[in-house]
Coordinates of C-alpha atoms (C1' of nucleotides) in Angstrom, one line a residue:
Chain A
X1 CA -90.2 13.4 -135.2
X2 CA -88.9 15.8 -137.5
X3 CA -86.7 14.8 -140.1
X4 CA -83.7 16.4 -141.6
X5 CA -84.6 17.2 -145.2
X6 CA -81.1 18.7 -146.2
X7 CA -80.0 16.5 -148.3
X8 CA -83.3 16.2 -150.2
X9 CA -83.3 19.7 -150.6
X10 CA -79.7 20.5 -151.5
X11 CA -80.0 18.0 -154.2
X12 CA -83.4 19.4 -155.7
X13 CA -81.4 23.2 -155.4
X14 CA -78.3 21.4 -157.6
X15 CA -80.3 19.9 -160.5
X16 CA -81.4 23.3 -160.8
X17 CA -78.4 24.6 -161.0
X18 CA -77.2 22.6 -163.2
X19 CA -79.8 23.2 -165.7
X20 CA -78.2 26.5 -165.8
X21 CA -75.6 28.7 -167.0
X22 CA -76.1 32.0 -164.9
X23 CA -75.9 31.6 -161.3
X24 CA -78.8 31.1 -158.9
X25 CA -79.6 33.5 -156.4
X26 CA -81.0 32.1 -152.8
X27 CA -84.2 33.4 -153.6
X28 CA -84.7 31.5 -156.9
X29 CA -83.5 28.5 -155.1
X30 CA -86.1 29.3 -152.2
X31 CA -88.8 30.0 -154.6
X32 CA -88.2 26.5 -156.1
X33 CA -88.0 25.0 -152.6
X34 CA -90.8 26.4 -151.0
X35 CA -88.6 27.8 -148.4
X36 CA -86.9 31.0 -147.3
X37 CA -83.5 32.2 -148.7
X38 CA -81.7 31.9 -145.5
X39 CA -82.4 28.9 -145.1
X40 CA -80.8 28.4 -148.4
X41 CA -78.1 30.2 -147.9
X42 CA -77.1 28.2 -144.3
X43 CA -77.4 24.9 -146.3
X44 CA -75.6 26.2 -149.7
X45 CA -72.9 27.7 -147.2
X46 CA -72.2 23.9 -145.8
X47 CA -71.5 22.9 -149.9
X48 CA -69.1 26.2 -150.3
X49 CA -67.2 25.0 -147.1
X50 CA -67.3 21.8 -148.8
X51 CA -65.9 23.2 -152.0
X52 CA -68.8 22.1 -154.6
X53 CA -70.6 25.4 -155.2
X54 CA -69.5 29.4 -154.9
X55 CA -71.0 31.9 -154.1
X56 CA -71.0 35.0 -156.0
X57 CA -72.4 38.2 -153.9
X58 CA -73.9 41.8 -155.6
X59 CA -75.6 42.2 -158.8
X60 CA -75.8 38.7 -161.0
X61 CA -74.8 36.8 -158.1
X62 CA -76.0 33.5 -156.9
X63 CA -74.6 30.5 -156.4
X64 CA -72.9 27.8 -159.2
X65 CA -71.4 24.4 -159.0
X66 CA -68.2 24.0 -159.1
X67 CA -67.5 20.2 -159.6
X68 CA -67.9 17.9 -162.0
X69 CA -71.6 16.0 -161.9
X70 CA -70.6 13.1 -162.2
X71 CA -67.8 13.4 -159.5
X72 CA -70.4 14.2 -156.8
X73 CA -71.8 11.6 -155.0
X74 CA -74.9 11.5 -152.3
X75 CA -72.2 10.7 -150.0
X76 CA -70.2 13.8 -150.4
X77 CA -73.4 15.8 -150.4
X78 CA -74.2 14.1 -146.7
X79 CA -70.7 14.5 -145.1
X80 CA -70.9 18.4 -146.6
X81 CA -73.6 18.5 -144.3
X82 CA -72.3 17.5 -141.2
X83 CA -73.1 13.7 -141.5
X84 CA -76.3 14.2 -139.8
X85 CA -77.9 11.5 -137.6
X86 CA -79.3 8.8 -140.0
X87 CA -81.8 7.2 -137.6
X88 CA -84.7 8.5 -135.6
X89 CA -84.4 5.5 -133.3
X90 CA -81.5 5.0 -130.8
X91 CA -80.7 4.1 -127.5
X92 CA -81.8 5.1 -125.2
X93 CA -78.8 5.6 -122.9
X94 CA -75.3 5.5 -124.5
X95 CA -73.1 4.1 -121.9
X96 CA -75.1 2.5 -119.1
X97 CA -73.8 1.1 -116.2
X98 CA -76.5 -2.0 -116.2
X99 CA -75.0 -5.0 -118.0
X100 CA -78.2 -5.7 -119.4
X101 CA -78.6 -2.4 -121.5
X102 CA -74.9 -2.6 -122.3
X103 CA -75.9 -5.5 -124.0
X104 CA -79.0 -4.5 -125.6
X105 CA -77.3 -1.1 -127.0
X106 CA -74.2 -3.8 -128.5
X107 CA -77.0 -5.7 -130.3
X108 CA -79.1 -2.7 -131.6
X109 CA -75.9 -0.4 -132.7
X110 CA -74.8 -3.4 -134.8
X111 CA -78.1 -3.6 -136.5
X112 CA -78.2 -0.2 -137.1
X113 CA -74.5 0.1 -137.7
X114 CA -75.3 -2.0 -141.0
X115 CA -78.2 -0.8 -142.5
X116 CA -76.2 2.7 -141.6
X117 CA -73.1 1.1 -143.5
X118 CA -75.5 -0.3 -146.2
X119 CA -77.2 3.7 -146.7
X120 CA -74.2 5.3 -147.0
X121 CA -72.7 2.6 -149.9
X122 CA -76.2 3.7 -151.6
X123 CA -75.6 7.1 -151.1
X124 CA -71.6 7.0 -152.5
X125 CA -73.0 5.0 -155.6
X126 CA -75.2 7.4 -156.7
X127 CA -74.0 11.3 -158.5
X128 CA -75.4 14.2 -159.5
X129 CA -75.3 13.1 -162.8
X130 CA -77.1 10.2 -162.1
X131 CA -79.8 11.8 -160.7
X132 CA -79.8 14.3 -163.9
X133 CA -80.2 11.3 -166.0
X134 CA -83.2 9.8 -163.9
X135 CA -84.6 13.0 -164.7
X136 CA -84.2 13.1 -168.1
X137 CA -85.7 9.5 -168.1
X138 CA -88.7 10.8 -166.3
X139 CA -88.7 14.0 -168.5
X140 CA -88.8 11.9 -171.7
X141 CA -91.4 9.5 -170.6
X142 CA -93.9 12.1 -169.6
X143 CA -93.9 13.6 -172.6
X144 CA -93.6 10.2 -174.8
X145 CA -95.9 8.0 -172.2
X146 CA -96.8 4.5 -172.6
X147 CA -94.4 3.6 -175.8
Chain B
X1 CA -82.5 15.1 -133.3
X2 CA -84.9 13.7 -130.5
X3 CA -85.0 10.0 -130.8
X4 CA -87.3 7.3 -130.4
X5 CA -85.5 5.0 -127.8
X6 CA -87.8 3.0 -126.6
X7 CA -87.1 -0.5 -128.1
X8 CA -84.4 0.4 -126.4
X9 CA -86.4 0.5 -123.2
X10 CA -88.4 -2.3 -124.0
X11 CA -85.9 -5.2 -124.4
X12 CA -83.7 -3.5 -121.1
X13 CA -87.0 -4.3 -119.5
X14 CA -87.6 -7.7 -120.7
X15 CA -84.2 -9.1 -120.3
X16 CA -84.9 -7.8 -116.5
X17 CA -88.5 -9.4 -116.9
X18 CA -86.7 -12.7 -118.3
X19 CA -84.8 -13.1 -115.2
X20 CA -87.4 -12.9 -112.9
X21 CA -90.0 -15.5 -111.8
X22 CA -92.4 -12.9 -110.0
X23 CA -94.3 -10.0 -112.3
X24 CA -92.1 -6.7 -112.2
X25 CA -94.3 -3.4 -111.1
X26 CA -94.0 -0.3 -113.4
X27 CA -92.2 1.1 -110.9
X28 CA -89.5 -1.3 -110.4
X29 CA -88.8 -1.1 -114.2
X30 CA -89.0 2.3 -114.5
X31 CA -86.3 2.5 -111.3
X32 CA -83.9 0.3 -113.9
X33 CA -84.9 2.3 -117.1
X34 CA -84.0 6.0 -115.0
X35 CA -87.7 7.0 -116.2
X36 CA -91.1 7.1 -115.2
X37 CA -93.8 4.3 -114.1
X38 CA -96.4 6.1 -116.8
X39 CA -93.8 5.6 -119.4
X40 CA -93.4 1.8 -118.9
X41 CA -96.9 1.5 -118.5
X42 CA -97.3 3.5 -121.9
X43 CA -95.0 1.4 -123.9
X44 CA -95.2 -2.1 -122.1
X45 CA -99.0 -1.8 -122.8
X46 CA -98.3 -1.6 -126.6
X47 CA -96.7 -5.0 -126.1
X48 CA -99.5 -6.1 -124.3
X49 CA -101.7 -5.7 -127.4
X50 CA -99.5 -7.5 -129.4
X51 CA -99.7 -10.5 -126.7
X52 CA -96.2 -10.3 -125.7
X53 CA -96.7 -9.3 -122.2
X54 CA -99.4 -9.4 -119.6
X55 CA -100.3 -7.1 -116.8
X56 CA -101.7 -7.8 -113.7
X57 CA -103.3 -4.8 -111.3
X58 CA -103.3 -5.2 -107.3
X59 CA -101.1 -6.8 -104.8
X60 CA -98.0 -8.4 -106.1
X61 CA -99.6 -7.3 -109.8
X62 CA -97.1 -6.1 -112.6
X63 CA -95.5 -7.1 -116.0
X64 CA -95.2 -10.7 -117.3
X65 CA -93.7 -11.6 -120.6
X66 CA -96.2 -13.8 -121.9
X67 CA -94.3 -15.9 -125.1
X68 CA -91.4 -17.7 -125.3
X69 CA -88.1 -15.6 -125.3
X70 CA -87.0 -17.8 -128.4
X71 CA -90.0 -16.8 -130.6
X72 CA -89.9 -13.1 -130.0
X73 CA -88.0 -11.2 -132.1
X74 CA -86.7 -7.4 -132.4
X75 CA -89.1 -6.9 -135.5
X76 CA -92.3 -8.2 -133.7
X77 CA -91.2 -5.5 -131.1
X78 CA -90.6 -3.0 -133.3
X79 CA -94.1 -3.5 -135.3
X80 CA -95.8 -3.6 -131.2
X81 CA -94.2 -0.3 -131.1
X82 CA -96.3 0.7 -133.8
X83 CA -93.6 0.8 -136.7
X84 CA -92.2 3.8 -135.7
X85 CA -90.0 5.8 -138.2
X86 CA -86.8 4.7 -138.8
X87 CA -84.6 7.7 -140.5
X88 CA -84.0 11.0 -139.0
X89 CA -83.2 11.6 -142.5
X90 CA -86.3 12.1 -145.5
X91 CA -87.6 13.5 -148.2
X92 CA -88.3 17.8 -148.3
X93 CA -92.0 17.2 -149.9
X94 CA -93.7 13.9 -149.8
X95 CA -95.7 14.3 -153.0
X96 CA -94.3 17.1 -154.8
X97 CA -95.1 19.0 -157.8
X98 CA -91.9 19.6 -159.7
X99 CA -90.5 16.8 -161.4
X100 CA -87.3 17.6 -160.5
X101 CA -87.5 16.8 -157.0
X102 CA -90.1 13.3 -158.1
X103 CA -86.9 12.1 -159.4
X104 CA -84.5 13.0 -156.1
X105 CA -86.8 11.5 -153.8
X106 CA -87.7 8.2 -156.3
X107 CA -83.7 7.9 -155.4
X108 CA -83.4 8.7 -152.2
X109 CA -86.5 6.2 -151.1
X110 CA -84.7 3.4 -153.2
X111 CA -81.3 4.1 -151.1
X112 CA -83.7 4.2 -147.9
X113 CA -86.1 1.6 -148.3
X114 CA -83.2 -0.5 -149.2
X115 CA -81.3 0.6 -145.8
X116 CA -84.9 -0.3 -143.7
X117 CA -85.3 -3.6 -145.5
X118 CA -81.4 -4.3 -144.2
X119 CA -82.4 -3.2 -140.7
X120 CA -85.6 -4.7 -140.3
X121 CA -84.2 -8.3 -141.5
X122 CA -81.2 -7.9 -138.9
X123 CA -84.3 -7.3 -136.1
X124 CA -86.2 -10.1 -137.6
X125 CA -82.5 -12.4 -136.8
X126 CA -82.6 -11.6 -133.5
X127 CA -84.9 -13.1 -130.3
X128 CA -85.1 -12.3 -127.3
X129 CA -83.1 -15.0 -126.1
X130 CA -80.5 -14.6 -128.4
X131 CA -79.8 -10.9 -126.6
X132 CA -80.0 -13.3 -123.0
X133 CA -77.3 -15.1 -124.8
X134 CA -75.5 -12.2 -125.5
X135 CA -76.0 -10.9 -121.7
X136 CA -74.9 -14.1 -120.3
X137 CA -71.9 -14.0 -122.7
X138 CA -71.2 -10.7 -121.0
X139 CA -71.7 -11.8 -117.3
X140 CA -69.4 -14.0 -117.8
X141 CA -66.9 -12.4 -119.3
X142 CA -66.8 -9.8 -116.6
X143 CA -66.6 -12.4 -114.1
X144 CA -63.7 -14.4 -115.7
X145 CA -61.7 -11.7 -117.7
X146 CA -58.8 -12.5 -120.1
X147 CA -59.5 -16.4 -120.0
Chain C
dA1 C1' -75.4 56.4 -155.0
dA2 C1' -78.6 52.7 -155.4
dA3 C1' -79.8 48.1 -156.0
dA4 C1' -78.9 43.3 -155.7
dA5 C1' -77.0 39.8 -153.7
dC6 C1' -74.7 37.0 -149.9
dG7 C1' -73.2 36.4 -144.6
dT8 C1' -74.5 35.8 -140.1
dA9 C1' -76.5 36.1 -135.6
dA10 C1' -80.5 35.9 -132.9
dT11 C1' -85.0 34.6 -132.2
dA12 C1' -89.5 32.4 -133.1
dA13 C1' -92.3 28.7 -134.6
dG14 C1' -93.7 24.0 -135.0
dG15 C1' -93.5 19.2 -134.1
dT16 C1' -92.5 15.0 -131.5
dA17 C1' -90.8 12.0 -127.7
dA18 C1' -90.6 11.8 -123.1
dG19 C1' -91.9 13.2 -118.5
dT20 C1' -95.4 14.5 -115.1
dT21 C1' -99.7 14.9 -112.6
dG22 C1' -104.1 13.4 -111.2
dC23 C1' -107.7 10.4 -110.8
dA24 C1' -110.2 6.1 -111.7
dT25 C1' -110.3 1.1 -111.3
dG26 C1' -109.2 -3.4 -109.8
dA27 C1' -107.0 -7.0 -106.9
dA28 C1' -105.0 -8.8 -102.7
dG29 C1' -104.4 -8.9 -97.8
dA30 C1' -105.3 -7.4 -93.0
Chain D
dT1 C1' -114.9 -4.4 -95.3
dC2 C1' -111.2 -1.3 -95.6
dT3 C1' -106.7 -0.3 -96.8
dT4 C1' -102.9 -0.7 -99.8
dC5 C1' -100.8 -1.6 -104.0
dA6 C1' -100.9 -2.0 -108.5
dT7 C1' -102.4 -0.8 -113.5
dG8 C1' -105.3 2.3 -117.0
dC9 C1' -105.8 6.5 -118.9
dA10 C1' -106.3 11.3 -120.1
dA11 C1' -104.4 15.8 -120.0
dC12 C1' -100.8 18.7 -119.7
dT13 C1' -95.8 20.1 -119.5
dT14 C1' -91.1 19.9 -120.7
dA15 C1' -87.2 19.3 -123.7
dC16 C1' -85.1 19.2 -127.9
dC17 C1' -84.5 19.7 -132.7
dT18 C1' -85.4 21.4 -137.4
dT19 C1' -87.0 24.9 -140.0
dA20 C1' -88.5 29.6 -140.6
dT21 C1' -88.1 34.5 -139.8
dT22 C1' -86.2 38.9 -138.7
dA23 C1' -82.6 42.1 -138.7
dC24 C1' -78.5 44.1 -140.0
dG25 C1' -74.0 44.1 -142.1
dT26 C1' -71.0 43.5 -146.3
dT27 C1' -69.8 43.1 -151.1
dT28 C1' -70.5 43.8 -156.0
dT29 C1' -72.5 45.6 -160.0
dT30 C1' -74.9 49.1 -162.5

DNA sequence: AAAAACGTAATAAGGTAAGTTGCATGAAGA
DNA sequence: TCTTCATGCAACTTACCTTATTACGTTTTT
């Protein structure tokens, strides 16, 4: 199955950013990803709508962030994109009429209701800054290894 | 997102199989699952490798669960199923390069791995006869409402 | 005016689960 | 033995979803 790699990238796009002063153009950003500007653009566009970045258009344009590091949470980052579908397995009908399924889909959504419950706390306990500082920490040791 | 529904499948078709004193055909189970005969066949055999079910060919041949509805749990059937992938949700670039994205994903598969173990200890709680419990519980229920 | 950038719609490409077809094999019953 | 009913299995098709690409329009700066 394919997975959904938005949040993955938007992240990777933002610590770029915020390495920077100037604004990023999509193409930068797509250089950096390994994928294609519009592509950038569509997902960046879901953050604007949120209201963490802007978009600047014509020369020196690009796109900045707008909020705070550390007031950005995963979380936010996965509801600006639409809360996409967290698992790749499901049910397989959603309301069945056979008693039997009905109570195999009660059993399996609970699971999965959890560990979704249990992703997202991950997800709201973790900011950009935190991530920024995980980099540094990886930054540092690579160029001071085994201390 | 297309997803993988068919532990799902498999327990609607045991909890059928569990009622039954007689092997069920492909073809019966794939009449209660709304799918095809190849299908079951395709994904009961799985459990057949793990031991879980037999199959018999010929006149009044079919599908048998072979172990104890007790000792099966959702995890065994899940790792039958060949441990299929959980999250519709994952990392851009498996191995990548830049060190900034090393550190989103080293985050991101902590808040995932964490979520999987959550799930997988939830399917590991529950047998197969605990979801005939749960069926029962339901039967009944319907039959004798607002007790 | 030209260049650089975003905005957006439409379409193609690529991958995976599920569905389908066809035929071989084996077991039970007439 | 012959027919029927069942699984076994390979090959192919379909459906769907994410990502990529193309194309064109719009805005801003130089």
């Amino acid at each position: 199955m394919k997975r959904d790699s938005r949040l993955s990238s938007v992240l990777h796009a933002l610590l770029h950013m915020a390495g920077q002063d100037r604004p990023m153009t999509s193409d930068e950003l797509a250089a950096c990803m390994r994928t294609n500007p519009v592509v950038v653009r569509r997902t960046m566009g879901l953050l604007r709508q949120a209201g963490l970045v802007s978009s600047e258009r014509g020369h020196s344009g690009g796109w900045r962030i707008k909020a705070d590091l550390a007031a950005v949470t995963l979380r936010q980052l996965h509801e600006a994109l639409g809360e996409p579908t967290v698992f790749a397995i499901g049910n397989r009908h959603e309301t069945p009429d056979c008693l039997v399924e009905q109570s195999v889909n009660a059993v399996l959504d609970e699971a999965f209701a959890q560990a979704e419950a249990l992703l997202l706390e991950r997800f709201a306990s973790v900011t950009l800054a935190d991530l920024s500082a995980e980099f540094t920490r990886r930054f540092k040791e690579i160029k001071a290894p085994e201390r």
